Coordinates of C-alpha atoms in Angstrom, one line a residue:
H1 CA -17.5 15.4 -0.9
P2 CA -19.4 16.3 2.2
R3 CA -20.3 12.6 2.9
L4 CA -16.7 11.5 2.5
K5 CA -15.5 14.3 4.9
E6 CA -18.1 13.2 7.4
E7 CA -17.1 9.5 7.2
V8 CA -13.3 10.3 7.5
L9 CA -14.0 12.5 10.6
K10 CA -16.1 9.8 12.1
K11 CA -13.2 7.2 11.6
I12 CA -10.7 9.7 13.1
E13 CA -12.9 10.0 16.3
E14 CA -13.3 6.3 16.5
F15 CA -9.6 5.8 16.1
K16 CA -8.8 8.2 18.9
K17 CA -10.8 6.1 21.2
E18 CA -8.7 2.9 20.5
P19 CA -6.5 2.0 23.3
G20 CA -2.8 2.0 22.2
A21 CA -3.5 3.4 18.8
Q22 CA -0.4 5.1 17.5
F23 CA -1.2 6.4 14.0
M24 CA -3.8 6.3 11.3
V25 CA -3.2 6.6 7.6
I26 CA -5.8 8.3 5.4
N27 CA -5.3 7.5 1.8
A28 CA -7.1 10.5 0.3
A29 CA -6.1 12.2 -2.9
V30 CA -8.7 14.9 -2.2
L31 CA -7.7 15.7 1.4
K32 CA -7.4 19.3 0.7
E33 CA -10.4 19.6 -1.5
I34 CA -12.8 18.2 1.1
G35 CA -11.3 20.3 3.9
L36 CA -9.5 17.7 6.1
I37 CA -6.0 19.3 6.2
D38 CA -6.7 20.6 9.8
A39 CA -7.9 17.2 10.9
V40 CA -4.5 15.6 10.3
D41 CA -1.1 15.9 11.9
E42 CA 0.9 15.4 8.8
V43 CA 0.3 15.3 5.0
W44 CA 2.4 13.0 2.9
V45 CA 2.5 13.5 -0.8
V46 CA 3.5 10.7 -3.2
V47 CA 4.6 12.0 -6.5
A48 CA 5.8 10.3 -9.7
S49 CA 6.8 11.4 -13.2
K50 CA 4.0 11.7 -15.8
A51 CA 5.6 9.0 -17.8
N52 CA 5.6 6.5 -15.0
R53 CA 2.0 7.3 -14.1
L54 CA 1.0 6.7 -17.7
K55 CA 2.9 3.4 -17.7
R56 CA 1.2 2.3 -14.5
L57 CA -2.2 3.2 -15.8
A58 CA -1.5 1.2 -19.0
R59 CA -0.4 -1.8 -16.9
A60 CA -3.7 -1.5 -15.0
G61 CA -5.5 -1.8 -18.3
Q62 CA -6.4 1.7 -19.1
N63 CA -6.0 2.8 -22.7
P64 CA -3.4 5.6 -23.4
Q65 CA -6.1 8.2 -24.4
A66 CA -8.1 7.5 -21.1
A67 CA -4.9 7.6 -19.1
K68 CA -3.8 10.9 -20.5
K69 CA -7.3 12.4 -19.9
R70 CA -7.2 11.1 -16.3
I71 CA -3.8 12.6 -15.5
N72 CA -4.6 15.9 -17.2
S73 CA -7.8 16.2 -15.2
Q74 CA -5.9 16.1 -11.9
P75 CA -4.4 19.2 -10.2
P76 CA -0.8 19.6 -11.0
Q77 CA 1.5 17.8 -8.5
K78 CA 3.1 21.1 -7.5
E79 CA -0.2 22.0 -5.8
Y80 CA 0.0 19.0 -3.5
L81 CA 3.7 19.9 -2.8
K82 CA 2.4 23.2 -1.1
I83 CA 0.6 21.2 1.5
A84 CA 3.1 18.4 2.0
D85 CA 5.0 17.8 5.2
L86 CA 6.8 14.9 3.5
V87 CA 7.3 14.2 -0.2
I88 CA 7.9 10.7 -1.4
R89 CA 9.1 10.2 -5.0
N90 CA 7.6 7.1 -6.4
D91 CA 9.5 6.5 -9.7
G92 CA 11.2 3.3 -8.6
T93 CA 10.1 -0.2 -7.6
V94 CA 7.4 -1.1 -5.1
K95 CA 10.2 -2.2 -2.7
Q96 CA 11.8 1.2 -3.0
L97 CA 8.4 2.9 -2.3
H98 CA 7.9 0.6 0.8
E99 CA 11.4 1.6 2.1
K100 CA 10.7 5.3 1.7
V101 CA 7.4 5.1 3.4
R102 CA 8.9 3.1 6.3
A103 CA 11.6 5.8 6.6
G104 CA 9.0 8.5 7.0
F105 CA 7.7 7.1 10.2
K106 CA 9.4 8.6 13.3
F107 CA 9.2 5.6 15.7

């Protein structure tokens, strides 16, 4: 992931130069793995039950075997909880998720 890390750091530096910029969101499931934890102010982790993740992958067209393989290849969610400043449970609707995300902002 060296190139990804380089690109994200470049975007962060560009963002800091923007007049009036308040916050930047980096959607990176591998934030820890590529060594970017120290480059951010907060880490938000979104978690969902395995059953819901499987359902969502199925709705996206992934067959059940591939979906299980994909989820089982990911680090356990508890590993992400260790680095989280904020944990958002995403087992509800999209509207509920949006409300939880909005509530996480401190402005």
